[in-house]
mmCIF file of C-alpha atoms in Angstrom:
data_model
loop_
_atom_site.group_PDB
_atom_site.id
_atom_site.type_symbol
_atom_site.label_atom_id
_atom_site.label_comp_id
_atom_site.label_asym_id
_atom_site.label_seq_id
_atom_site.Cartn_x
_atom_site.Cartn_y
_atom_site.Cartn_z
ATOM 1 C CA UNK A 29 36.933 -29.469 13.379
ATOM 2 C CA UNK A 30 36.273 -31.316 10.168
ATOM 3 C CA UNK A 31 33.354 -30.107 7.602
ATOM 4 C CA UNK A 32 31.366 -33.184 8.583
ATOM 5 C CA UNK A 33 31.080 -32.569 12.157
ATOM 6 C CA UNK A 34 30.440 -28.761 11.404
ATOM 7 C CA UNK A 35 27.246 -29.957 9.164
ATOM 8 C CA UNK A 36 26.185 -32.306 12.011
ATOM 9 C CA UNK A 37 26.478 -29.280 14.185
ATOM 10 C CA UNK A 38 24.635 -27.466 11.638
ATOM 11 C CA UNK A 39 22.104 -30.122 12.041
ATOM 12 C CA UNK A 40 21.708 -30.133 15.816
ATOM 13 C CA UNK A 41 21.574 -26.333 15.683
ATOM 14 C CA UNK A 42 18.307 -27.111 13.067
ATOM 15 C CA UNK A 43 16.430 -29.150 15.352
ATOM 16 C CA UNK A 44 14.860 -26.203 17.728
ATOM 17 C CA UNK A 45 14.733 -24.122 14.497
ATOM 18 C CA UNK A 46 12.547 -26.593 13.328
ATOM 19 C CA UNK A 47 10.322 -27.023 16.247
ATOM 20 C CA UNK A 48 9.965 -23.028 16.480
ATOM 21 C CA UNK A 49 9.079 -22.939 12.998
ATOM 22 C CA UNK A 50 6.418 -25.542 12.979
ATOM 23 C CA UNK A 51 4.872 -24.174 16.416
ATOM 24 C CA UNK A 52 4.655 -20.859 14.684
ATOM 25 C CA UNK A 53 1.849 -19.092 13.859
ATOM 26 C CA UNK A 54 3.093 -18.306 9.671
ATOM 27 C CA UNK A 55 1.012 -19.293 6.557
ATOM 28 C CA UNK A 56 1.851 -23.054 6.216
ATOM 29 C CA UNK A 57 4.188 -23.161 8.709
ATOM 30 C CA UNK A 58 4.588 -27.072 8.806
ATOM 31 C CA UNK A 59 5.401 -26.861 4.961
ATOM 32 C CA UNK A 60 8.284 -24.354 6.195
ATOM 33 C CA UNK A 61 8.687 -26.602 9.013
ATOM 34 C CA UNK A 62 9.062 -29.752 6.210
ATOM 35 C CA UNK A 63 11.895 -27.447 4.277
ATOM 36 C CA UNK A 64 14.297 -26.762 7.161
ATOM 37 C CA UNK A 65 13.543 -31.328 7.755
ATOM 38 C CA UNK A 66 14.738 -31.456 4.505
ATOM 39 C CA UNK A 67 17.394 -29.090 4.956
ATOM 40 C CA UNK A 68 18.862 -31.278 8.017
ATOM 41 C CA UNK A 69 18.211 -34.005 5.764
ATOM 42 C CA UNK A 70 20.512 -32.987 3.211
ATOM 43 C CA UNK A 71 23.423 -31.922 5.486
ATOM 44 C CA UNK A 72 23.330 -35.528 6.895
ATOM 45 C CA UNK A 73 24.179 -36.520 3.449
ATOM 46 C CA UNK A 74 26.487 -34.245 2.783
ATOM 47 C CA UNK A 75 28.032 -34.556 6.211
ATOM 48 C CA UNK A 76 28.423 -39.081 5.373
ATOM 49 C CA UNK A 77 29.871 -37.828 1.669
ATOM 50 C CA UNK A 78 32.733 -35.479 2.813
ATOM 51 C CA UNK A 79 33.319 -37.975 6.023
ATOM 52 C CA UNK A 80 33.758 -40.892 3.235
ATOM 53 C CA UNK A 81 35.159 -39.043 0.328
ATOM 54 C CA UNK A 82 37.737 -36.850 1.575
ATOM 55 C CA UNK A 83 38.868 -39.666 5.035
ATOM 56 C CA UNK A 84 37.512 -37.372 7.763
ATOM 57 C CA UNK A 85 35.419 -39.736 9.773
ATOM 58 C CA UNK A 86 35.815 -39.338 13.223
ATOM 59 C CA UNK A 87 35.355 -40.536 16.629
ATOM 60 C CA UNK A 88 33.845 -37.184 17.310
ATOM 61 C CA UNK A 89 31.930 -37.287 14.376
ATOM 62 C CA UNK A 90 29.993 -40.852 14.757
ATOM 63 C CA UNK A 91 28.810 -39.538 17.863
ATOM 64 C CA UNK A 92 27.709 -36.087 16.616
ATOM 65 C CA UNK A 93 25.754 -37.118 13.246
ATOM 66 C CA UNK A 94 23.942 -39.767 15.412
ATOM 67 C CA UNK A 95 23.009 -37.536 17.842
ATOM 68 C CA UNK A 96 21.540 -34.922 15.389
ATOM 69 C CA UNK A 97 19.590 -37.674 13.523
ATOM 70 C CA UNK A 98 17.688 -38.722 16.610
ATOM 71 C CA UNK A 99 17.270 -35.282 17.959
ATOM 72 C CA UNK A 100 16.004 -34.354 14.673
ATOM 73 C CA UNK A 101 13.701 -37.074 14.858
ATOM 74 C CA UNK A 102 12.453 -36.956 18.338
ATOM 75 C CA UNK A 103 11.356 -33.255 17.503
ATOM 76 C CA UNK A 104 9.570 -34.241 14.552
ATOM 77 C CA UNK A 105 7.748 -36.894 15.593
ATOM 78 C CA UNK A 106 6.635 -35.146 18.773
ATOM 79 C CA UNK A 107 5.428 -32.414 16.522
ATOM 80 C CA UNK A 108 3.694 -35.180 14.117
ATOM 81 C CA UNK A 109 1.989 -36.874 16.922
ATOM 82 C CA UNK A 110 0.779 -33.592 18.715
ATOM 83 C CA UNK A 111 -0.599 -32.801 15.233
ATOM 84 C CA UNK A 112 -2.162 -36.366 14.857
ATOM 85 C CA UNK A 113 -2.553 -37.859 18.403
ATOM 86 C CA UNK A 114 -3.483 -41.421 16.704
ATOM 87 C CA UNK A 115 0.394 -41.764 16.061
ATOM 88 C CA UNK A 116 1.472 -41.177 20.011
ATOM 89 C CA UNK A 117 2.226 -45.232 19.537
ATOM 90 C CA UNK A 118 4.862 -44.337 17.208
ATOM 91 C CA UNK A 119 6.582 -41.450 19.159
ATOM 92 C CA UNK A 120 6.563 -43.754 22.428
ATOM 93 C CA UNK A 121 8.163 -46.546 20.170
ATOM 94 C CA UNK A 122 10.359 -44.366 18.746
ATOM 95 C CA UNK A 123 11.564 -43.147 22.338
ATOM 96 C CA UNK A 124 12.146 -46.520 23.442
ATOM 97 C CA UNK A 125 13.875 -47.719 20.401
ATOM 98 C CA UNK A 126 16.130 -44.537 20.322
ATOM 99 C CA UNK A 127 16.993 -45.139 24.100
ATOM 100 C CA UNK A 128 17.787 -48.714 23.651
ATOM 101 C CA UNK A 129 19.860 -47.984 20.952
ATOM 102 C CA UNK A 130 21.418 -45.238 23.261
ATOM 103 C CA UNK A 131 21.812 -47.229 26.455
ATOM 104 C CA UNK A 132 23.927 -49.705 23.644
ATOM 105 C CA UNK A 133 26.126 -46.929 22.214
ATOM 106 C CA UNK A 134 27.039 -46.333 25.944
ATOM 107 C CA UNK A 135 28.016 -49.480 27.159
ATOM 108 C CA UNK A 136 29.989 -50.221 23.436
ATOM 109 C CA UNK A 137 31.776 -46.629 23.962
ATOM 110 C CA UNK A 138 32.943 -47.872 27.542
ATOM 111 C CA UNK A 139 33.926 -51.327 26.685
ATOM 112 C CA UNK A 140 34.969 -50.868 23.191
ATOM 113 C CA UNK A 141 35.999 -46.767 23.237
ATOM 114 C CA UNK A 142 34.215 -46.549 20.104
ATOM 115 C CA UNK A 143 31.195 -46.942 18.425
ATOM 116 C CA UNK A 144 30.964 -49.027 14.888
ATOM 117 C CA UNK A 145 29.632 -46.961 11.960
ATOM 118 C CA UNK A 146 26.134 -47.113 10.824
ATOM 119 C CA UNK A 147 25.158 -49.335 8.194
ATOM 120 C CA UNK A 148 23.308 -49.632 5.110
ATOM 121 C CA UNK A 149 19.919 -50.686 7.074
ATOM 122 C CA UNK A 150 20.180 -48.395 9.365
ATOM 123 C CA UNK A 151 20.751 -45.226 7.293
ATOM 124 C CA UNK A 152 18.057 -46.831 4.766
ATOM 125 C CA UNK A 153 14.979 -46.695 7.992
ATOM 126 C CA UNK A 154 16.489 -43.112 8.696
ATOM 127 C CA UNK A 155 15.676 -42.537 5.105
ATOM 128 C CA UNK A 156 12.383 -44.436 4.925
ATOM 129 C CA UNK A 157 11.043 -42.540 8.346
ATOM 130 C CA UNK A 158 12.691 -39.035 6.939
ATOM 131 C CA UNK A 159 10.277 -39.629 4.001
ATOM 132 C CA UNK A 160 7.096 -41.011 6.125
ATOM 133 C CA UNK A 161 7.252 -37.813 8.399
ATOM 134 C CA UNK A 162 7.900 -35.731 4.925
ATOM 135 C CA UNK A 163 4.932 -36.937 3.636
ATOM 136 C CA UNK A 164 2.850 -36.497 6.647
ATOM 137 C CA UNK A 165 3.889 -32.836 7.207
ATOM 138 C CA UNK A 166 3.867 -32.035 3.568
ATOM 139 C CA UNK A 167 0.547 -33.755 2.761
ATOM 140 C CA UNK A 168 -0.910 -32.966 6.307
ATOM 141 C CA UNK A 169 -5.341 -33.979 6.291
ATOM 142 C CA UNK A 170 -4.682 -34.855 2.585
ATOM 143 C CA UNK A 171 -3.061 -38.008 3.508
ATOM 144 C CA UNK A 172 -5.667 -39.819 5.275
ATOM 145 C CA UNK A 173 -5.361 -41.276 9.078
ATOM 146 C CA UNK A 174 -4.726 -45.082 7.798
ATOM 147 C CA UNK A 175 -2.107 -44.115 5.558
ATOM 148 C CA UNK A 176 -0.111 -42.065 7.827
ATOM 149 C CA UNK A 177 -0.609 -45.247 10.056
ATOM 150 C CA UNK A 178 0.971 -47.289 7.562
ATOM 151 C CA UNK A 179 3.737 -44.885 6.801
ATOM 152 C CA UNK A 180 4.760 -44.744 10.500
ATOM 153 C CA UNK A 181 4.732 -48.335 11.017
ATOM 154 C CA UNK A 182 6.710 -49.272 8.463
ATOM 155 C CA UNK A 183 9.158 -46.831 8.809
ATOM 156 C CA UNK A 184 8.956 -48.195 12.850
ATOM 157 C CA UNK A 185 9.566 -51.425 11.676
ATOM 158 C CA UNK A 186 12.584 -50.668 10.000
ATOM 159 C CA UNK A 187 13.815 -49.037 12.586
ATOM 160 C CA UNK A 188 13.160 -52.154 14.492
ATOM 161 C CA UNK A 189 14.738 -54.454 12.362
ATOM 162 C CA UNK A 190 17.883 -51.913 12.328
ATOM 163 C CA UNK A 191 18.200 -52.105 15.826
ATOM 164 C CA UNK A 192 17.653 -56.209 16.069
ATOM 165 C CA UNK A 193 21.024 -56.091 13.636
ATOM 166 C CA UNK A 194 22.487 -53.161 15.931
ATOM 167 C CA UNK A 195 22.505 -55.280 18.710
ATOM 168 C CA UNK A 196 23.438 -58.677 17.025
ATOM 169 C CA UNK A 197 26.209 -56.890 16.173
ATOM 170 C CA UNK A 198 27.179 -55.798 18.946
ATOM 171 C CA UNK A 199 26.931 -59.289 20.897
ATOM 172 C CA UNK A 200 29.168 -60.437 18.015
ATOM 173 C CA UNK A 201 31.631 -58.156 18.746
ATOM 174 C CA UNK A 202 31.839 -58.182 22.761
ATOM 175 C CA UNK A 203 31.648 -62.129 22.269
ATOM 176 C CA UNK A 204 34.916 -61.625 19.732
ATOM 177 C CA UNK A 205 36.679 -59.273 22.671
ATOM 178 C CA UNK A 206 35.868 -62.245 24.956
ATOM 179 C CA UNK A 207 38.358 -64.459 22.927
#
């Protein structure tokens, strides 16, 4: 097992740490609950530096660091919108969006037996909604409702645009395996 797919592991294993930290009943617990965010945060980048930097990307592993982003992210925007039930729009956008994108990975894994690495648009609206939810659980009532609108939708729209290219892309290829 190579040191990137142990930090995506180390990821997934985060994501009910998080949620059990934020539901929890300690002194600022969604600031805690932020930390151990930004803690899966930084193994993702860490886990796309070794994986680059030292050759160990693997099949395995662009299924695994994937899989912990969006599991990451499903728990914390549940958590965001059960805080702030105005932003239920962007956890039922992000579920379809995520789904979509998972439905694709699927179908590419069974025609193609592999999925393509992310790209720079995609890991940039990871980014932009890793900081959006920062800010909201950070900032929490001193971030006002309009703003954390604003912060959600763009980072939704991102995502959006992220998966219009995913799936050009992946037209563009299954057209290519037609030929």
């Amino acid at each position: 097992m190579t040191l990137p797919n142990v930090l995506s592991l180390i990821r997934l294993g985060l994501t009910p740490v998080f949620i059990a930290v934020f539901f929890s009943r300690l002194p600022n617990a969604h600031l805690w609950a932020a930390l151990v965010y930004a803690t899966a945060a930084f193994t993702d980048v860490l886990d796309g530096f070794f994986a680059r930097r030292y050759n160990q990307v693997t099949k395995l592993g662009r299924l695994l660091d994937p899989l912990a982003d969006k599991l990451m992210g499903a728990a914390v925007i549940v958590c965001v919108a059960l805080t702030y039930p105005s932003l239920w729009w962007a956890a039922a956008l992000f579920f379809v969006k995520e789904a979509l994108m998972g439905i694709g990975a699927l179908i590419q894994y069974k025609k193609i037996t592999d999925v393509f690495p992310s790209e720079f648009l995609g890991k940039f609206a990871v980014a932009f909604f890793f900081a959006a939810c920062l800010a909201i659980l950070v900032l929490q009532d001193r971030l006002s409702g309009p703003l954390r609108q604003i912060l959600l939708g763009a980072a939704m729209l991102l995502s959006l645009i992220a998966l219009a290219r995913y799936i050009w892309r992946f037209a563009a290829l299954l057209r290519k395996k037609k030929e």
